[in-house]
């Protein structure tokens, strides 16, 4: 396991691997290049949303984005996006019911008849 990264240096490393200037990175992320440079130097700790937008602009993988978020002291993005299984199943049943004009209970019964568990 790697030691914890210095947040600004980690961000800078991702940017430099692309051969981008702070101006290009900030422009791609929809931000200010002066602020970007200050984040890299540790002058500012950016809000979580800024880190996510920067990671997206740099084309980081989900694991790299989570590492960057953690380095800046934010919760990983994957935790935000992963719906709990029961909630996801319930949502799918409700969407299916609306689509076919049936009640959620009717859709759940039809799924159960097919051996497909719905939501509890």
Short mmCIF file of C-alpha atoms in Angstrom, two decimals:
data_model
loop_
_atom_site.label_atom_id
_atom_site.label_comp_id
_atom_site.label_asym_id
_atom_site.label_seq_id
_atom_site.Cartn_x
_atom_site.Cartn_y
_atom_site.Cartn_z
CA UNK A 1 0.00 0.00 0.00
CA UNK A 2 1.28 3.45 -0.88
CA UNK A 3 1.70 6.10 1.80
CA UNK A 4 -0.97 8.83 1.81
CA UNK A 5 -0.41 11.28 -1.02
CA UNK A 6 0.07 14.99 -0.58
CA UNK A 7 -3.18 16.13 -2.22
CA UNK A 8 -1.81 18.92 -4.38
CA UNK A 9 1.09 16.81 -5.60
CA UNK A 10 -1.25 13.98 -6.51
CA UNK A 11 -3.44 16.38 -8.51
CA UNK A 12 -0.38 17.88 -10.17
CA UNK A 13 0.93 14.44 -11.11
CA UNK A 14 -2.31 13.54 -12.86
CA UNK A 15 -2.29 16.86 -14.73
CA UNK A 16 1.35 16.54 -15.75
CA UNK A 17 0.86 12.98 -17.03
CA UNK A 18 -1.49 14.50 -19.60
CA UNK A 19 1.06 17.20 -20.45
CA UNK A 20 -1.46 19.88 -19.50
CA UNK A 21 -0.86 23.33 -18.08
CA UNK A 22 -2.89 24.50 -15.10
CA UNK A 23 -4.72 26.79 -17.54
CA UNK A 24 -5.78 23.89 -19.77
CA UNK A 25 -6.78 21.68 -16.83
CA UNK A 26 -8.82 24.46 -15.24
CA UNK A 27 -10.44 25.36 -18.54
CA UNK A 28 -11.42 21.73 -19.15
CA UNK A 29 -12.85 21.48 -15.63
CA UNK A 30 -14.64 24.81 -15.98
CA UNK A 31 -12.57 26.58 -13.33
CA UNK A 32 -9.87 29.15 -12.74
CA UNK A 33 -6.22 28.33 -13.45
CA UNK A 34 -4.97 30.50 -10.59
CA UNK A 35 -7.12 28.59 -8.09
CA UNK A 36 -6.02 25.26 -9.64
CA UNK A 37 -2.36 26.19 -9.12
CA UNK A 38 -3.07 27.24 -5.54
CA UNK A 39 -4.75 23.89 -4.87
CA UNK A 40 -1.69 22.09 -6.25
CA UNK A 41 0.58 24.16 -3.98
CA UNK A 42 -1.59 23.48 -0.93
CA UNK A 43 -2.80 27.06 -0.52
CA UNK A 44 -6.44 25.99 -0.78
CA UNK A 45 -8.31 22.82 0.18
CA UNK A 46 -10.99 22.59 -2.51
CA UNK A 47 -14.56 21.50 -1.83
CA UNK A 48 -15.52 17.97 -2.75
CA UNK A 49 -17.44 19.04 -5.86
CA UNK A 50 -14.34 20.81 -7.22
CA UNK A 51 -12.24 17.66 -6.75
CA UNK A 52 -14.83 15.55 -8.58
CA UNK A 53 -14.96 18.04 -11.48
CA UNK A 54 -11.15 18.14 -11.64
CA UNK A 55 -10.97 14.34 -11.66
CA UNK A 56 -13.56 14.18 -14.43
CA UNK A 57 -11.67 16.77 -16.48
CA UNK A 58 -8.45 14.77 -16.08
CA UNK A 59 -10.21 11.57 -17.13
CA UNK A 60 -9.34 9.74 -13.91
CA UNK A 61 -10.62 6.24 -13.28
CA UNK A 62 -13.05 5.69 -10.41
CA UNK A 63 -10.21 4.36 -8.25
CA UNK A 64 -7.99 7.36 -9.05
CA UNK A 65 -10.86 9.74 -8.34
CA UNK A 66 -11.49 8.06 -5.00
CA UNK A 67 -7.78 8.31 -4.16
CA UNK A 68 -7.81 12.02 -5.01
CA UNK A 69 -10.95 12.61 -2.96
CA UNK A 70 -9.44 10.78 0.01
CA UNK A 71 -6.20 12.74 -0.29
CA UNK A 72 -8.21 15.96 0.03
CA UNK A 73 -10.15 14.52 2.98
CA UNK A 74 -13.41 13.82 1.15
CA UNK A 75 -15.55 10.67 0.98
CA UNK A 76 -15.03 8.47 -2.06
CA UNK A 77 -17.31 8.96 -5.05
CA UNK A 78 -18.12 5.28 -5.35
CA UNK A 79 -19.86 5.36 -1.97
CA UNK A 80 -22.17 8.10 -3.28
CA UNK A 81 -23.13 6.29 -6.43
CA UNK A 82 -23.73 2.78 -5.17
CA UNK A 83 -27.42 2.37 -4.39
CA UNK A 84 -28.31 -0.10 -1.69
CA UNK A 85 -29.65 -3.31 -3.28
CA UNK A 86 -33.13 -3.11 -1.75
CA UNK A 87 -33.54 0.53 -2.75
CA UNK A 88 -32.35 -0.23 -6.27
CA UNK A 89 -34.73 -3.19 -6.60
CA UNK A 90 -37.66 -1.18 -5.26
CA UNK A 91 -36.90 1.64 -7.70
CA UNK A 92 -36.76 -0.83 -10.62
CA UNK A 93 -40.13 -2.32 -9.63
CA UNK A 94 -41.71 1.14 -9.42
CA UNK A 95 -40.26 2.11 -12.80
CA UNK A 96 -41.50 -1.11 -14.38
CA UNK A 97 -44.95 -0.64 -12.87
CA UNK A 98 -45.19 2.85 -14.30
CA UNK A 99 -43.96 1.69 -17.69
CA UNK A 100 -46.57 -1.07 -18.07
CA UNK A 101 -49.39 0.66 -16.22
CA UNK A 102 -49.50 -1.84 -13.35
CA UNK A 103 -49.14 -1.46 -9.62
CA UNK A 104 -45.77 -2.12 -8.00
CA UNK A 105 -47.34 -5.12 -6.22
CA UNK A 106 -48.41 -6.62 -9.57
CA UNK A 107 -44.92 -6.19 -10.99
CA UNK A 108 -43.36 -7.69 -7.87
CA UNK A 109 -45.73 -10.67 -8.12
CA UNK A 110 -44.86 -11.16 -11.80
CA UNK A 111 -41.16 -11.03 -11.02
CA UNK A 112 -41.59 -13.52 -8.18
CA UNK A 113 -43.46 -15.87 -10.52
CA UNK A 114 -40.41 -15.74 -12.79
CA UNK A 115 -38.10 -16.41 -9.85
CA UNK A 116 -36.68 -12.89 -9.84
CA UNK A 117 -36.59 -11.36 -6.36
CA UNK A 118 -37.97 -7.83 -6.17
CA UNK A 119 -37.70 -5.73 -3.04
CA UNK A 120 -38.70 -6.69 0.47
#
